[in-house]
PDB file of C-alpha atoms in Angstrom:
ATOM      1  CA  MET A  24     -57.832 -94.939  14.355  1.00  0.00           C
ATOM      2  CA  PHE A  25     -56.920 -96.722  17.563  1.00  0.00           C
ATOM      3  CA  LYS A  26     -55.269 -99.816  16.123  1.00  0.00           C
ATOM      4  CA  ILE A  27     -54.505-101.454  12.828  1.00  0.00           C
ATOM      5  CA  GLY A  28     -52.356-104.544  12.891  1.00  0.00           C
ATOM      6  CA  VAL A  29     -52.680-108.185  13.765  1.00  0.00           C
ATOM      7  CA  ARG A  30     -50.855-109.743  16.703  1.00  0.00           C
ATOM      8  CA  LEU A  31     -52.797-112.960  17.053  1.00  0.00           C
ATOM      9  CA  THR A  32     -51.984-115.311  19.890  1.00  0.00           C
ATOM     10  CA  TYR A  33     -52.861-118.941  20.446  1.00  0.00           C
ATOM     11  CA  GLY A  34     -53.433-118.086  24.084  1.00  0.00           C
ATOM     12  CA  ASN A  35     -56.388-116.010  25.178  1.00  0.00           C
ATOM     13  CA  ILE A  36     -57.696-113.488  22.601  1.00  0.00           C
ATOM     14  CA  GLY A  37     -58.897-111.437  25.563  1.00  0.00           C
ATOM     15  CA  GLU A  38     -55.346-110.784  26.803  1.00  0.00           C
ATOM     16  CA  ARG A  39     -54.397-107.119  26.845  1.00  0.00           C
ATOM     17  CA  GLU A  40     -51.472-105.368  25.150  1.00  0.00           C
ATOM     18  CA  GLU A  41     -50.173-101.820  25.090  1.00  0.00           C
ATOM     19  CA  VAL A  42     -51.579 -99.596  22.361  1.00  0.00           C
ATOM     20  CA  GLU A  43     -49.145 -96.940  21.260  1.00  0.00           C
ATOM     21  CA  GLU A  44     -50.461 -93.399  21.403  1.00  0.00           C
ATOM     22  CA  ARG A  45     -48.651 -90.632  19.563  1.00  0.00           C
ATOM     23  CA  GLU A  46     -49.292 -87.422  17.764  1.00  0.00           C
ATOM     24  CA  LEU A  47     -48.025 -87.454  14.194  1.00  0.00           C
ATOM     25  CA  VAL A  48     -46.814 -84.448  12.265  1.00  0.00           C
ATOM     26  CA  TYR A  49     -47.221 -84.537   8.488  1.00  0.00           C
ATOM     27  CA  LYS A  50     -44.084 -83.867   6.455  1.00  0.00           C
ATOM     28  CA  PRO A  51     -44.035 -84.573   2.690  1.00  0.00           C
ATOM     29  CA  LEU A  52     -41.537 -87.208   1.557  1.00  0.00           C
ATOM     30  CA  GLY A  53     -38.686 -86.271  -0.749  1.00  0.00           C
ATOM     31  CA  GLU A  54     -37.739 -88.250  -3.872  1.00  0.00           C
ATOM     32  CA  LYS A  55     -35.112 -90.324  -2.042  1.00  0.00           C
ATOM     33  CA  GLU A  56     -37.627 -91.230   0.678  1.00  0.00           C
ATOM     34  CA  ILE A  57     -40.269 -92.111  -1.921  1.00  0.00           C
ATOM     35  CA  GLU A  58     -37.784 -94.456  -3.623  1.00  0.00           C
ATOM     36  CA  VAL A  59     -37.092 -96.119  -0.247  1.00  0.00           C
ATOM     37  CA  VAL A  60     -40.845 -96.695   0.193  1.00  0.00           C
ATOM     38  CA  ARG A  61     -41.122 -98.154  -3.329  1.00  0.00           C
ATOM     39  CA  VAL A  62     -38.332-100.682  -2.674  1.00  0.00           C
ATOM     40  CA  THR A  63     -39.110-101.649   0.928  1.00  0.00           C
ATOM     41  CA  GLN A  64     -42.830-102.191   0.396  1.00  0.00           C
ATOM     42  CA  GLU A  65     -42.034-105.212  -1.765  1.00  0.00           C
ATOM     43  CA  ASP A  66     -41.558-108.669  -0.267  1.00  0.00           C
ATOM     44  CA  MET A  67     -38.589-108.758   2.070  1.00  0.00           C
ATOM     45  CA  PRO A  68     -35.672-110.701   0.588  1.00  0.00           C
ATOM     46  CA  LEU A  69     -35.306-114.053   2.365  1.00  0.00           C
ATOM     47  CA  VAL A  70     -31.612-113.607   3.099  1.00  0.00           C
ATOM     48  CA  LYS A  71     -29.521-113.131   6.224  1.00  0.00           C
ATOM     49  CA  ARG A  72     -29.342-109.331   5.747  1.00  0.00           C
ATOM     50  CA  PRO A  73     -32.466-108.170   3.879  1.00  0.00           C
ATOM     51  CA  PHE A  74     -31.817-104.488   4.594  1.00  0.00           C
ATOM     52  CA  LEU A  75     -28.431-104.804   2.917  1.00  0.00           C
ATOM     53  CA  GLU A  76     -30.139-106.189  -0.216  1.00  0.00           C
ATOM     54  CA  TRP A  77     -32.597-103.299  -0.238  1.00  0.00           C
ATOM     55  CA  ALA A  78     -29.777-100.796   0.403  1.00  0.00           C
ATOM     56  CA  LYS A  79     -27.879-102.123  -2.633  1.00  0.00           C
ATOM     57  CA  LYS A  80     -30.959-101.551  -4.811  1.00  0.00           C
ATOM     58  CA  LEU A  81     -31.158 -98.007  -3.456  1.00  0.00           C
ATOM     59  CA  ASN A  82     -27.429 -97.264  -3.872  1.00  0.00           C
ATOM     60  CA  MET A  83     -27.050 -96.509  -0.179  1.00  0.00           C
ATOM     61  CA  GLU A  84     -25.377 -97.980   2.890  1.00  0.00           C
ATOM     62  CA  GLU A  85     -27.300-100.503   4.978  1.00  0.00           C
ATOM     63  CA  LYS A  86     -26.903 -98.331   8.123  1.00  0.00           C
ATOM     64  CA  GLU A  87     -28.254 -95.313   6.234  1.00  0.00           C
ATOM     65  CA  LEU A  88     -31.347 -97.267   5.159  1.00  0.00           C
ATOM     66  CA  ILE A  89     -31.978 -98.584   8.669  1.00  0.00           C
ATOM     67  CA  LYS A  90     -31.582 -95.077  10.117  1.00  0.00           C
ATOM     68  CA  LEU A  91     -34.050 -93.680   7.562  1.00  0.00           C
ATOM     69  CA  MET A  92     -36.560 -96.443   8.278  1.00  0.00           C
ATOM     70  CA  ASN A  93     -36.279 -95.720  12.007  1.00  0.00           C
ATOM     71  CA  LEU A  94     -37.060 -92.072  11.237  1.00  0.00           C
ATOM     72  CA  PHE A  95     -40.057 -93.270   9.202  1.00  0.00           C
ATOM     73  CA  LYS A  96     -41.228 -95.233  12.265  1.00  0.00           C
ATOM     74  CA  ILE A  97     -40.799 -92.282  14.630  1.00  0.00           C
ATOM     75  CA  GLY A  98     -42.596 -89.966  12.190  1.00  0.00           C
ATOM     76  CA  GLY A  99     -45.505 -92.324  11.574  1.00  0.00           C
ATOM     77  CA  VAL A 100     -44.661 -93.003   7.918  1.00  0.00           C
ATOM     78  CA  LEU A 101     -43.931 -96.640   8.784  1.00  0.00           C
ATOM     79  CA  ARG A 102     -46.104 -98.536  11.262  1.00  0.00           C
ATOM     80  CA  ARG A 103     -44.226-101.789  11.293  1.00  0.00           C
ATOM     81  CA  ILE A 104     -42.320-104.351   9.302  1.00  0.00           C
ATOM     82  CA  GLY A 105     -43.914-107.751   9.551  1.00  0.00           C
ATOM     83  CA  ALA A 106     -45.069-110.901   7.924  1.00  0.00           C
ATOM     84  CA  ILE A 107     -48.509-111.157   6.397  1.00  0.00           C
ATOM     85  CA  ILE A 108     -50.455-113.736   8.377  1.00  0.00           C
ATOM     86  CA  PHE A 109     -53.289-115.590   6.735  1.00  0.00           C
ATOM     87  CA  HIS A 110     -55.301-115.816   9.949  1.00  0.00           C
ATOM     88  CA  ARG A 111     -57.715-118.463   8.655  1.00  0.00           C
ATOM     89  CA  ARG A 112     -54.814-120.796   7.838  1.00  0.00           C
ATOM     90  CA  ALA A 113     -53.394-120.125  11.315  1.00  0.00           C
ATOM     91  CA  GLY A 114     -56.597-121.408  12.926  1.00  0.00           C
ATOM     92  CA  PHE A 115     -58.470-118.130  13.467  1.00  0.00           C
ATOM     93  CA  THR A 116     -61.517-118.951  11.370  1.00  0.00           C
ATOM     94  CA  ALA A 117     -64.087-116.765  13.133  1.00  0.00           C
ATOM     95  CA  ASN A 118     -63.711-113.124  12.218  1.00  0.00           C
ATOM     96  CA  GLY A 119     -66.296-110.744  13.574  1.00  0.00           C
ATOM     97  CA  MET A 120     -66.558-107.029  13.001  1.00  0.00           C
ATOM     98  CA  ALA A 121     -67.928-105.713  16.280  1.00  0.00           C
ATOM     99  CA  VAL A 122     -69.728-102.445  15.640  1.00  0.00           C
ATOM    100  CA  TRP A 123     -70.538-100.229  18.593  1.00  0.00           C
ATOM    101  CA  ASN A 124     -72.795 -97.233  19.139  1.00  0.00           C
ATOM    102  CA  VAL A 125     -70.679 -95.209  21.569  1.00  0.00           C
ATOM    103  CA  GLU A 126     -71.399 -91.753  22.975  1.00  0.00           C
ATOM    104  CA  LYS A 127     -69.168 -89.235  21.179  1.00  0.00           C
ATOM    105  CA  GLU A 128     -67.417 -88.126  24.374  1.00  0.00           C
ATOM    106  CA  LYS A 129     -66.509 -91.749  25.219  1.00  0.00           C
ATOM    107  CA  VAL A 130     -65.236 -92.909  21.799  1.00  0.00           C
ATOM    108  CA  GLU A 131     -61.580 -92.174  22.584  1.00  0.00           C
ATOM    109  CA  GLU A 132     -61.630 -94.055  25.903  1.00  0.00           C
ATOM    110  CA  VAL A 133     -63.648 -97.007  24.573  1.00  0.00           C
ATOM    111  CA  GLY A 134     -61.629 -97.234  21.343  1.00  0.00           C
ATOM    112  CA  ARG A 135     -58.327 -97.390  23.222  1.00  0.00           C
ATOM    113  CA  PHE A 136     -59.688-100.029  25.594  1.00  0.00           C
ATOM    114  CA  ILE A 137     -60.996-102.285  22.820  1.00  0.00           C
ATOM    115  CA  ALA A 138     -57.810-101.834  20.760  1.00  0.00           C
ATOM    116  CA  GLY A 139     -55.861-103.249  23.702  1.00  0.00           C
ATOM    117  CA  PHE A 140     -57.119-106.800  23.190  1.00  0.00           C
ATOM    118  CA  LYS A 141     -54.738-109.136  21.373  1.00  0.00           C
ATOM    119  CA  GLY A 142     -57.677-110.655  19.497  1.00  0.00           C
ATOM    120  CA  VAL A 143     -58.561-107.248  18.001  1.00  0.00           C
ATOM    121  CA  SER A 144     -56.671-106.438  14.830  1.00  0.00           C
ATOM    122  CA  HIS A 145     -58.406-103.205  13.818  1.00  0.00           C
ATOM    123  CA  CYS A 146     -60.242-100.582  15.825  1.00  0.00           C
ATOM    124  CA  TYR A 147     -61.341 -97.237  14.445  1.00  0.00           C
ATOM    125  CA  GLU A 148     -64.028 -94.587  14.568  1.00  0.00           C
ATOM    126  CA  ARG A 149     -66.415 -94.109  11.636  1.00  0.00           C
ATOM    127  CA  THR A 150     -68.998 -91.499  10.811  1.00  0.00           C
ATOM    128  CA  THR A 151     -72.675 -92.323  11.219  1.00  0.00           C
ATOM    129  CA  ASN A 152     -75.779 -91.406   9.298  1.00  0.00           C
ATOM    130  CA  SER A 153     -79.537 -91.827   9.535  1.00  0.00           C
ATOM    131  CA  VAL A 154     -79.294 -95.483   8.449  1.00  0.00           C
ATOM    132  CA  TRP A 155     -76.148 -96.564  10.339  1.00  0.00           C
ATOM    133  CA  LYS A 156     -75.666 -95.517  13.970  1.00  0.00           C
ATOM    134  CA  TYR A 157     -72.519 -97.524  14.830  1.00  0.00           C
ATOM    135  CA  ASN A 158     -69.510 -95.223  15.158  1.00  0.00           C
ATOM    136  CA  LEU A 159     -66.805 -97.582  16.460  1.00  0.00           C
ATOM    137  CA  PHE A 160     -65.617-100.661  14.557  1.00  0.00           C
ATOM    138  CA  SER A 161     -63.335-103.401  15.893  1.00  0.00           C
ATOM    139  CA  MET A 162     -62.271-106.548  14.040  1.00  0.00           C
ATOM    140  CA  VAL A 163     -62.117-109.513  16.423  1.00  0.00           C
ATOM    141  CA  HIS A 164     -60.399-112.771  15.434  1.00  0.00           C
ATOM    142  CA  GLY A 165     -61.034-116.060  17.213  1.00  0.00           C
ATOM    143  CA  ARG A 166     -60.883-119.788  16.668  1.00  0.00           C
ATOM    144  CA  ASP A 167     -64.678-120.015  16.626  1.00  0.00           C
ATOM    145  CA  ARG A 168     -67.754-117.781  16.812  1.00  0.00           C
ATOM    146  CA  ASP A 169     -68.298-118.494  20.503  1.00  0.00           C
ATOM    147  CA  GLU A 170     -64.830-117.185  21.375  1.00  0.00           C
ATOM    148  CA  VAL A 171     -65.406-113.953  19.427  1.00  0.00           C
ATOM    149  CA  GLU A 172     -68.904-113.441  20.839  1.00  0.00           C
ATOM    150  CA  ALA A 173     -67.662-114.077  24.397  1.00  0.00           C
ATOM    151  CA  LEU A 174     -64.964-111.391  24.111  1.00  0.00           C
ATOM    152  CA  VAL A 175     -67.404-108.880  22.612  1.00  0.00           C
ATOM    153  CA  LYS A 176     -70.037-109.608  25.273  1.00  0.00           C
ATOM    154  CA  LYS A 177     -67.473-109.346  28.094  1.00  0.00           C
ATOM    155  CA  THR A 178     -66.223-106.043  26.659  1.00  0.00           C
ATOM    156  CA  ALA A 179     -69.772-104.690  26.381  1.00  0.00           C
ATOM    157  CA  GLU A 180     -70.460-105.615  30.003  1.00  0.00           C
ATOM    158  CA  GLU A 181     -67.175-104.106  31.274  1.00  0.00           C
ATOM    159  CA  LEU A 182     -67.824-100.843  29.445  1.00  0.00           C
ATOM    160  CA  SER A 183     -71.614-100.797  30.015  1.00  0.00           C
ATOM    161  CA  LEU A 184     -72.251-100.716  26.261  1.00  0.00           C
ATOM    162  CA  LYS A 185     -75.707-101.885  25.244  1.00  0.00           C
ATOM    163  CA  ASP A 186     -75.893-101.083  21.540  1.00  0.00           C
ATOM    164  CA  TYR A 187     -73.574-103.260  19.459  1.00  0.00           C
ATOM    165  CA  LYS A 188     -73.565-106.031  16.856  1.00  0.00           C
ATOM    166  CA  VAL A 189     -71.084-108.630  15.653  1.00  0.00           C
ATOM    167  CA  LEU A 190     -70.968-109.070  11.875  1.00  0.00           C
ATOM    168  CA  PHE A 191     -69.173-112.284  10.906  1.00  0.00           C
ATOM    169  CA  SER A 192     -67.240-112.792   7.687  1.00  0.00           C
ATOM    170  CA  LYS A 193     -68.883-115.281   5.359  1.00  0.00           C
ATOM    171  CA  ARG A 194     -65.933-115.580   2.980  1.00  0.00           C
ATOM    172  CA  GLU A 195     -62.520-114.097   2.492  1.00  0.00           C
ATOM    173  CA  PHE A 196     -61.596-112.125  -0.586  1.00  0.00           C
ATOM    174  CA  LYS A 197     -58.144-111.933  -2.117  1.00  0.00           C
ATOM    175  CA  LYS A 198     -55.933-109.704  -0.018  1.00  0.00           C
ATOM    176  CA  GLU A 199     -53.750-107.188  -1.760  1.00  0.00           C
ATOM    177  CA  ARG A 200     -51.731-104.631   0.052  1.00  0.00           C
ATOM    178  CA  VAL A 201     -51.607-101.044  -1.114  1.00  0.00           C
ATOM    179  CA  LYS A 202     -48.395-100.194  -2.909  1.00  0.00           C
ATOM    180  CA  TYR A 203     -47.542 -96.526  -2.659  1.00  0.00           C
ATOM    181  CA  PHE A 204     -45.894 -94.350  -5.325  1.00  0.00           C
ATOM    182  CA  THR A 205     -46.596 -96.788  -8.164  1.00  0.00           C
ATOM    183  CA  ASP A 206     -48.467 -96.225 -11.434  1.00  0.00           C
ATOM    184  CA  ASP A 207     -51.565 -97.899  -9.906  1.00  0.00           C
ATOM    185  CA  PHE A 208     -51.270 -95.668  -6.832  1.00  0.00           C
ATOM    186  CA  TYR A 209     -51.260 -92.498  -8.933  1.00  0.00           C
ATOM    187  CA  ALA A 210     -54.069 -93.772 -11.198  1.00  0.00           C
TER     188      ALA A 210
END
């Protein structure tokens, strides 16, 4: 995975941004940490000090919660805290999944490059098979199809990639985020 997260801009979707690279070390969460995940994955309270509200629910100090969440961030347990953007309502109505057939030894380099575009919300490697040869996927959001296709074409030319497709969304399904450590999660 090279990127997962939307940072849409009303400027140029082809603008570049830094893509964080880090090696993560797996460490199982303890019960206290699991309870923090359960509480903080819910909608953020719309108050002046939302972390204080969450800390009260967790019977801990606000500073302790913030410190723990920073450790989650450093350790890769937490990617970010952010608002959910309904990109279609924000004017980004063209959503194209660009699928690329990239030589195995170039996937890392190409994936990082594509993930650097502000108009790309997701970029990750996938396995292939005899029916599907595209091993790199990138979700590109634009105001119209032409804008998405132009960024994909420009990227293909810059990287000398010849084998790719853009698959556009026809409709949007209800979005539901995954909630960890719940009955549904364990089921």
